[in-house]
Amino acid sequence: MLKYNKYIMTLLMVLIMPALVSGCVAKPSEDSNLTEDKTTATTTEATTEATTEATTEAATEATTEATTEATIEATTEASVQKDTDLSKLQNTILDNKESVGIAYIGYVGYEADEEEIINFVKDSQYADKYDFLCGAPLVNVGGAELYAVVIADTKYSVSVYRAEITDNGEYSVNTDNTLYNYNGNGIDYFLLRCNESEIHSNVSLSFKKGNDSFSVFPMLSGMDGQLVDGNYYDFSIYSDYGGSGESEDKNVAIAREILLESQEVQYYISMGMSVQYTGQIDEIEGRP
């Protein structure tokens, strides 16, 4: 009986061992459909990923190219517009037998910094008609008035110097200190901030081409509020006042002339003070 039981236990152990071995090793699936589905899923997933990546790259490249072209086109168009405005003005200056054009932009005050001056130009009528002036270099000589200078004959060189009035009423130009130089190979225009007094200019613009040379002392006339005549073309925008056809500057000039006749005003002017237009208009006996 014991021997019989030993044979039974041996047989059971033999049967158990193959079962344990078969449980540790996973047999490959014999289902061909399952294998095919896995292969197809893997291939489809890889194809989708590659297609998506290629499409994204192509779309990104196309968008970048289109954006770049649009930006270049817009920049070119703006540059052409600015160059066209400048060229038209230069041709107008030359047609009027002058080599340079000067315009009075306006009164900016004594405390304005460079950013405020540029914003002043951007808010003026000049930004619409001569928009290239919005990016013009600024020459700051000190003062409250802002001018624009455009060189039409680019063969001229231009030097900016500080100037003073002598006791004899003549200009004394400090040529030892050049504030700005233009030699015909750069930007053909610049902004000029100058004039601490209405009696005289504090700046000299010296133009030279070969043996030909002349100087300009930009300032407003006390008679009509417009630029003093000189060897240049005046492209200032003198706006109409109240639609009456009479210029605002004319009214300012009349008011200035009346004030200058006052002994009190003359006294303060002799002390170095000046009469400035604040932009405020009051009517006296029905007249501005």
XYZ file of N, CA and C in Angstrom, residues 14 70 93 254:
12
model
N 5.068 14.591 -11.327
C 5.403 14.662 -12.757
C 4.381 15.472 -13.508
N 4.387 88.846 -46.500
C 3.454 89.943 -46.225
C 4.144 91.085 -45.487
N 11.115 121.498 -54.411
C 12.151 122.449 -53.967
C 13.043 122.838 -55.131
N -0.475 139.576 -36.173
C -1.075 140.876 -35.847
C -1.030 141.115 -34.347
